[in-house]
PDB file of C-alpha atoms in Angstrom:
ATOM      1  CA  MET A 158      10.259  10.615  47.298  1.00  0.00           C
ATOM      2  CA  ASN A 159      11.195  14.111  48.450  1.00  0.00           C
ATOM      3  CA  ILE A 160      11.099  16.966  45.947  1.00  0.00           C
ATOM      4  CA  ASN A 161      14.660  18.042  45.155  1.00  0.00           C
ATOM      5  CA  ARG A 162      16.139  21.394  46.081  1.00  0.00           C
ATOM      6  CA  TRP A 163      15.447  22.917  42.691  1.00  0.00           C
ATOM      7  CA  ILE A 164      11.749  22.176  42.972  1.00  0.00           C
ATOM      8  CA  VAL A 165      11.690  23.549  46.500  1.00  0.00           C
ATOM      9  CA  ALA A 166      13.185  26.741  45.102  1.00  0.00           C
ATOM     10  CA  ALA A 167      10.490  26.773  42.443  1.00  0.00           C
ATOM     11  CA  LEU A 168       7.849  26.396  45.129  1.00  0.00           C
ATOM     12  CA  SER A 169       9.287  29.337  46.970  1.00  0.00           C
ATOM     13  CA  LEU A 170       9.348  31.460  43.826  1.00  0.00           C
ATOM     14  CA  ALA A 171       5.783  30.523  42.948  1.00  0.00           C
ATOM     15  CA  GLY A 172       4.569  31.303  46.459  1.00  0.00           C
ATOM     16  CA  VAL A 173       3.137  27.813  46.856  1.00  0.00           C
ATOM     17  CA  GLY A 174       1.796  26.868  50.251  1.00  0.00           C
ATOM     18  CA  VAL A 175       0.964  30.370  51.402  1.00  0.00           C
ATOM     19  CA  LEU A 176      -2.665  30.400  50.354  1.00  0.00           C
ATOM     20  CA  ALA A 177      -6.061  28.873  53.132  1.00  0.00           C
ATOM     21  CA  ALA A 178      -9.834  29.081  53.259  1.00  0.00           C
ATOM     22  CA  GLY A 179     -10.963  32.316  54.766  1.00  0.00           C
ATOM     23  CA  ALA A 180      -9.995  35.880  54.077  1.00  0.00           C
ATOM     24  CA  ASN A 181      -7.135  37.753  55.674  1.00  0.00           C
ATOM     25  CA  HIS A 182      -6.790  41.124  54.008  1.00  0.00           C
ATOM     26  CA  GLY A 183      -3.802  43.425  54.062  1.00  0.00           C
ATOM     27  CA  GLY A 184      -0.141  42.577  54.493  1.00  0.00           C
ATOM     28  CA  PRO A 185       2.965  43.847  52.703  1.00  0.00           C
ATOM     29  CA  TRP A 186       2.027  42.543  49.254  1.00  0.00           C
ATOM     30  CA  SER A 187      -1.512  43.923  49.220  1.00  0.00           C
ATOM     31  CA  ASP A 188      -0.334  47.227  50.715  1.00  0.00           C
ATOM     32  CA  ARG A 189       2.093  47.699  47.828  1.00  0.00           C
ATOM     33  CA  ALA A 190      -0.535  46.571  45.310  1.00  0.00           C
ATOM     34  CA  GLU A 191      -3.097  49.062  46.652  1.00  0.00           C
ATOM     35  CA  ALA A 192      -0.688  51.904  46.060  1.00  0.00           C
ATOM     36  CA  GLY A 193      -0.124  51.122  42.379  1.00  0.00           C
ATOM     37  CA  ALA A 194      -3.276  49.606  40.882  1.00  0.00           C
ATOM     38  CA  SER A 195      -7.034  50.101  40.535  1.00  0.00           C
ATOM     39  CA  TYR A 196      -9.561  47.500  41.621  1.00  0.00           C
ATOM     40  CA  THR A 197     -13.196  46.636  41.285  1.00  0.00           C
ATOM     41  CA  THR A 198     -15.317  44.304  43.377  1.00  0.00           C
ATOM     42  CA  VAL A 199     -17.216  41.352  41.914  1.00  0.00           C
ATOM     43  CA  SER A 200     -19.790  39.126  43.579  1.00  0.00           C
ATOM     44  CA  VAL A 201     -19.309  35.387  43.138  1.00  0.00           C
ATOM     45  CA  ALA A 202     -22.210  33.791  41.254  1.00  0.00           C
ATOM     46  CA  LYS A 203     -23.167  30.120  41.033  1.00  0.00           C
ATOM     47  CA  GLY A 204     -20.666  28.239  38.893  1.00  0.00           C
ATOM     48  CA  ASP A 205     -17.976  30.910  39.176  1.00  0.00           C
ATOM     49  CA  THR A 206     -14.349  29.941  39.750  1.00  0.00           C
ATOM     50  CA  VAL A 207     -11.390  32.139  40.597  1.00  0.00           C
ATOM     51  CA  TYR A 208      -9.822  31.057  37.306  1.00  0.00           C
ATOM     52  CA  GLY A 209     -12.894  32.163  35.325  1.00  0.00           C
ATOM     53  CA  ILE A 210     -13.143  35.476  37.155  1.00  0.00           C
ATOM     54  CA  ALA A 211      -9.419  36.064  36.605  1.00  0.00           C
ATOM     55  CA  ARG A 212      -9.651  35.453  32.853  1.00  0.00           C
ATOM     56  CA  GLU A 213     -12.739  37.648  32.525  1.00  0.00           C
ATOM     57  CA  HIS A 214     -10.916  40.536  34.151  1.00  0.00           C
ATOM     58  CA  GLY A 215      -7.539  40.008  32.492  1.00  0.00           C
ATOM     59  CA  SER A 216      -5.936  38.846  35.713  1.00  0.00           C
ATOM     60  CA  ASN A 217      -4.658  35.548  37.115  1.00  0.00           C
ATOM     61  CA  VAL A 218      -5.405  33.198  40.002  1.00  0.00           C
ATOM     62  CA  PRO A 219      -2.336  33.992  42.187  1.00  0.00           C
ATOM     63  CA  THR A 220      -3.026  37.741  41.948  1.00  0.00           C
ATOM     64  CA  ILE A 221      -6.690  37.479  42.957  1.00  0.00           C
ATOM     65  CA  ALA A 222      -5.888  34.940  45.674  1.00  0.00           C
ATOM     66  CA  LYS A 223      -3.321  37.270  47.247  1.00  0.00           C
ATOM     67  CA  LEU A 224      -5.506  40.363  46.916  1.00  0.00           C
ATOM     68  CA  ASN A 225      -8.310  38.601  48.775  1.00  0.00           C
ATOM     69  CA  GLY A 226      -6.323  36.479  51.229  1.00  0.00           C
ATOM     70  CA  LEU A 227      -7.583  33.225  49.694  1.00  0.00           C
ATOM     71  CA  LYS A 228      -5.532  30.357  51.041  1.00  0.00           C
ATOM     72  CA  ASP A 229      -7.420  27.921  48.797  1.00  0.00           C
ATOM     73  CA  PRO A 230      -8.699  29.629  45.604  1.00  0.00           C
ATOM     74  CA  SER A 231     -10.983  26.650  44.918  1.00  0.00           C
ATOM     75  CA  LEU A 232     -13.026  27.427  48.030  1.00  0.00           C
ATOM     76  CA  ILE A 233     -15.185  30.408  47.173  1.00  0.00           C
ATOM     77  CA  ARG A 234     -18.892  30.771  47.886  1.00  0.00           C
ATOM     78  CA  VAL A 235     -21.853  32.309  46.099  1.00  0.00           C
ATOM     79  CA  GLY A 236     -22.253  35.933  47.137  1.00  0.00           C
ATOM     80  CA  GLN A 237     -18.654  36.310  48.265  1.00  0.00           C
ATOM     81  CA  LYS A 238     -17.087  39.650  47.302  1.00  0.00           C
ATOM     82  CA  LEU A 239     -13.720  39.519  45.544  1.00  0.00           C
ATOM     83  CA  ARG A 240     -11.423  42.373  44.587  1.00  0.00           C
ATOM     84  CA  VAL A 241      -9.984  42.136  41.066  1.00  0.00           C
ATOM     85  CA  PRO A 242      -7.749  44.501  39.079  1.00  0.00           C
ATOM     86  CA  VAL A 243      -9.630  46.794  36.712  1.00  0.00           C
ATOM     87  CA  LYS A 244      -9.618  45.308  33.219  1.00  0.00           C
ATOM     88  CA  GLY A 245      -7.012  46.984  31.103  1.00  0.00           C
ATOM     89  CA  GLU A 246      -4.692  47.683  34.025  1.00  0.00           C
ATOM     90  CA  PRO A 247      -1.290  45.982  33.722  1.00  0.00           C
ATOM     91  CA  VAL A 248      -1.671  42.782  35.726  1.00  0.00           C
ATOM     92  CA  ARG A 249       1.415  42.066  37.811  1.00  0.00           C
ATOM     93  CA  LYS A 250       2.498  39.297  40.137  1.00  0.00           C
ATOM     94  CA  GLN A 251       4.875  39.702  43.064  1.00  0.00           C
ATOM     95  CA  VAL A 252       7.909  37.460  42.666  1.00  0.00           C
ATOM     96  CA  ASN A 253      10.866  37.814  45.019  1.00  0.00           C
ATOM     97  CA  ASP A 254       9.895  41.436  45.735  1.00  0.00           C
ATOM     98  CA  GLU A 255       9.878  42.360  42.031  1.00  0.00           C
ATOM     99  CA  ALA A 256       6.703  43.040  40.046  1.00  0.00           C
ATOM    100  CA  VAL A 257       6.869  41.248  36.705  1.00  0.00           C
ATOM    101  CA  PRO A 258       4.374  41.839  33.850  1.00  0.00           C
ATOM    102  CA  VAL A 259       2.117  38.881  33.092  1.00  0.00           C
ATOM    103  CA  MET A 260       3.337  36.617  30.269  1.00  0.00           C
ATOM    104  CA  ALA A 261       6.840  38.045  30.293  1.00  0.00           C
ATOM    105  CA  ARG A 262       8.535  35.298  32.277  1.00  0.00           C
ATOM    106  CA  GLY A 263      10.297  33.269  29.612  1.00  0.00           C
ATOM    107  CA  LYS A 264      10.115  31.725  26.140  1.00  0.00           C
ATOM    108  CA  SER A 265       6.626  31.540  24.653  1.00  0.00           C
ATOM    109  CA  LEU A 266       5.463  28.014  23.824  1.00  0.00           C
ATOM    110  CA  GLY A 267       2.189  29.164  22.301  1.00  0.00           C
ATOM    111  CA  GLU A 268      -1.382  28.329  23.269  1.00  0.00           C
ATOM    112  CA  PHE A 269      -2.273  25.089  25.049  1.00  0.00           C
ATOM    113  CA  THR A 270      -5.361  23.145  26.069  1.00  0.00           C
ATOM    114  CA  LEU A 271      -5.605  22.623  29.841  1.00  0.00           C
ATOM    115  CA  THR A 272      -7.343  19.860  31.761  1.00  0.00           C
ATOM    116  CA  ALA A 273      -7.011  18.703  35.370  1.00  0.00           C
ATOM    117  CA  TYR A 274      -6.322  15.370  37.051  1.00  0.00           C
ATOM    118  CA  THR A 275      -5.954  13.755  40.474  1.00  0.00           C
ATOM    119  CA  SER A 276      -3.955  10.877  41.953  1.00  0.00           C
ATOM    120  CA  GLY A 277      -7.026   8.658  42.213  1.00  0.00           C
ATOM    121  CA  PRO A 278      -8.436   5.877  40.038  1.00  0.00           C
ATOM    122  CA  GLU A 279     -10.624   8.335  38.119  1.00  0.00           C
ATOM    123  CA  SER A 280      -7.457   9.800  36.575  1.00  0.00           C
ATOM    124  CA  THR A 281      -4.616   7.321  37.042  1.00  0.00           C
ATOM    125  CA  GLY A 282      -6.336   3.997  37.722  1.00  0.00           C
ATOM    126  CA  LYS A 283      -4.385   3.737  40.982  1.00  0.00           C
ATOM    127  CA  SER A 284      -5.887   3.405  44.455  1.00  0.00           C
ATOM    128  CA  PRO A 285      -4.262   4.804  47.631  1.00  0.00           C
ATOM    129  CA  ASP A 286      -2.789   1.395  48.490  1.00  0.00           C
ATOM    130  CA  HIS A 287      -0.957   1.179  45.145  1.00  0.00           C
ATOM    131  CA  PRO A 288       2.830   1.609  45.594  1.00  0.00           C
ATOM    132  CA  ALA A 289       2.956   4.206  42.802  1.00  0.00           C
ATOM    133  CA  TYR A 290      -0.048   6.197  44.054  1.00  0.00           C
ATOM    134  CA  GLY A 291       0.746   9.907  44.032  1.00  0.00           C
ATOM    135  CA  VAL A 292       4.152   9.420  42.419  1.00  0.00           C
ATOM    136  CA  THR A 293       4.818  11.255  39.154  1.00  0.00           C
ATOM    137  CA  SER A 294       6.812   9.931  36.222  1.00  0.00           C
ATOM    138  CA  SER A 295       9.697  12.151  37.392  1.00  0.00           C
ATOM    139  CA  GLY A 296       9.762  10.295  40.723  1.00  0.00           C
ATOM    140  CA  ALA A 297       8.534  13.299  42.724  1.00  0.00           C
ATOM    141  CA  ARG A 298       5.288  13.143  44.653  1.00  0.00           C
ATOM    142  CA  VAL A 299       2.411  15.154  43.245  1.00  0.00           C
ATOM    143  CA  ALA A 300       1.769  18.536  44.839  1.00  0.00           C
ATOM    144  CA  GLU A 301      -1.179  20.800  44.119  1.00  0.00           C
ATOM    145  CA  GLY A 302       0.015  24.172  42.964  1.00  0.00           C
ATOM    146  CA  VAL A 303       3.203  22.614  41.598  1.00  0.00           C
ATOM    147  CA  THR A 304       2.688  19.501  39.483  1.00  0.00           C
ATOM    148  CA  VAL A 305       1.564  19.446  35.875  1.00  0.00           C
ATOM    149  CA  ALA A 306       1.639  16.596  33.367  1.00  0.00           C
ATOM    150  CA  VAL A 307       3.069  17.418  29.954  1.00  0.00           C
ATOM    151  CA  ASP A 308       4.237  15.903  26.703  1.00  0.00           C
ATOM    152  CA  PRO A 309       8.005  15.678  27.278  1.00  0.00           C
ATOM    153  CA  GLU A 310       8.546  16.166  23.543  1.00  0.00           C
ATOM    154  CA  VAL A 311       7.092  19.657  23.956  1.00  0.00           C
ATOM    155  CA  ILE A 312       8.060  20.550  27.544  1.00  0.00           C
ATOM    156  CA  PRO A 313      11.019  18.685  29.098  1.00  0.00           C
ATOM    157  CA  ILE A 314      10.362  16.988  32.430  1.00  0.00           C
ATOM    158  CA  GLY A 315      11.727  19.106  35.260  1.00  0.00           C
ATOM    159  CA  SER A 316      11.068  22.385  33.434  1.00  0.00           C
ATOM    160  CA  ARG A 317       9.344  25.283  35.132  1.00  0.00           C
ATOM    161  CA  VAL A 318       6.534  26.875  33.144  1.00  0.00           C
ATOM    162  CA  TYR A 319       4.280  29.875  33.571  1.00  0.00           C
ATOM    163  CA  ILE A 320       0.640  29.233  32.619  1.00  0.00           C
ATOM    164  CA  GLU A 321      -1.659  32.168  31.883  1.00  0.00           C
ATOM    165  CA  GLY A 322      -4.234  32.548  34.636  1.00  0.00           C
ATOM    166  CA  ILE A 323      -2.699  29.709  36.661  1.00  0.00           C
ATOM    167  CA  GLY A 324       0.830  30.752  37.554  1.00  0.00           C
ATOM    168  CA  TYR A 325       4.102  28.865  37.902  1.00  0.00           C
ATOM    169  CA  ARG A 326       4.113  25.080  37.723  1.00  0.00           C
ATOM    170  CA  VAL A 327       6.723  22.329  37.336  1.00  0.00           C
ATOM    171  CA  ALA A 328       6.560  19.698  34.588  1.00  0.00           C
ATOM    172  CA  GLN A 329       6.781  16.554  36.716  1.00  0.00           C
ATOM    173  CA  ASP A 330       4.373  14.091  35.134  1.00  0.00           C
ATOM    174  CA  THR A 331       3.211  12.596  31.841  1.00  0.00           C
ATOM    175  CA  GLY A 332       0.006  10.965  30.663  1.00  0.00           C
ATOM    176  CA  SER A 333      -1.136   8.780  27.788  1.00  0.00           C
ATOM    177  CA  ALA A 334      -3.616  11.437  26.660  1.00  0.00           C
ATOM    178  CA  ILE A 335      -1.247  14.368  27.206  1.00  0.00           C
ATOM    179  CA  LYS A 336       0.228  14.852  23.761  1.00  0.00           C
ATOM    180  CA  GLY A 337       1.342  17.956  21.938  1.00  0.00           C
ATOM    181  CA  LYS A 338       0.186  21.300  23.299  1.00  0.00           C
ATOM    182  CA  ARG A 339      -1.832  19.882  26.159  1.00  0.00           C
ATOM    183  CA  ILE A 340      -1.209  20.221  29.895  1.00  0.00           C
ATOM    184  CA  ASP A 341      -2.881  18.349  32.758  1.00  0.00           C
ATOM    185  CA  VAL A 342      -2.915  20.375  35.994  1.00  0.00           C
ATOM    186  CA  TYR A 343      -2.740  18.307  39.189  1.00  0.00           C
ATOM    187  CA  MET A 344      -5.397  18.918  41.849  1.00  0.00           C
ATOM    188  CA  ASP A 345      -6.051  17.122  45.137  1.00  0.00           C
ATOM    189  CA  GLN A 346      -9.847  17.028  44.935  1.00  0.00           C
ATOM    190  CA  VAL A 347     -11.907  15.244  42.263  1.00  0.00           C
ATOM    191  CA  ASN A 348     -14.699  17.825  42.312  1.00  0.00           C
ATOM    192  CA  GLN A 349     -12.170  20.618  41.890  1.00  0.00           C
ATOM    193  CA  ALA A 350     -10.606  18.858  38.884  1.00  0.00           C
ATOM    194  CA  ARG A 351     -14.023  18.319  37.303  1.00  0.00           C
ATOM    195  CA  GLN A 352     -14.981  21.925  37.881  1.00  0.00           C
ATOM    196  CA  PHE A 353     -11.788  23.008  36.143  1.00  0.00           C
ATOM    197  CA  GLY A 354     -13.027  21.382  32.934  1.00  0.00           C
ATOM    198  CA  VAL A 355     -11.256  22.005  29.622  1.00  0.00           C
ATOM    199  CA  LYS A 356      -9.646  25.367  28.925  1.00  0.00           C
ATOM    200  CA  LYS A 357      -8.426  26.120  25.422  1.00  0.00           C
ATOM    201  CA  GLY A 358      -6.168  28.812  24.068  1.00  0.00           C
ATOM    202  CA  VAL A 359      -4.182  29.247  27.284  1.00  0.00           C
ATOM    203  CA  ARG A 360      -0.772  30.813  26.779  1.00  0.00           C
ATOM    204  CA  VAL A 361       2.231  29.024  28.266  1.00  0.00           C
ATOM    205  CA  GLU A 362       5.848  30.091  28.667  1.00  0.00           C
ATOM    206  CA  LEU A 363       8.946  28.017  29.387  1.00  0.00           C
ATOM    207  CA  VAL A 364      10.710  29.746  32.261  1.00  0.00           C
ATOM    208  CA  GLU A 365      13.591  27.308  32.701  1.00  0.00           C
TER     209      GLU A 365
END
């Protein structure tokens, strides 16, 4: 099933689909960022993730990905050098040519516990030949960087949320274990989902 126009607009706002392995520095966004913020360089160590580095430095995944030209933030290597905003600097994300302070996007829903899931049998019990494989409870197909599973009693299906350190996502799916203040973030790769682990105390805002 095709994602409806509203979700496409959400994708555009979130900047989904513009990130790929490799590093292409520069460009309009990074040029503007260089002029108004301070950065430090960190070296990726074994077990590091962009999410973990972002949280440690008071930043977020989309910001670090754009600063370093990371098309796939899950693909970083030991010894790789990454630029991150200096801790304590106001972290900002470019949205439709306007810089918006982190965690000032909408109504606060409080702190959540985050996990990750995939379309495969390890998460859903469905194999690729199953007719419902990759289809969310909303009817839309899963999309990394977009789909999250939520408790619809807490976050209505179809809502757009902003997740600290993750960015914008769309509540498209549900899960038997996703109750209360818990969110399951969709990822394409099993190893990536496992590496994500369990993250507690993550702030979430309801944008729409």
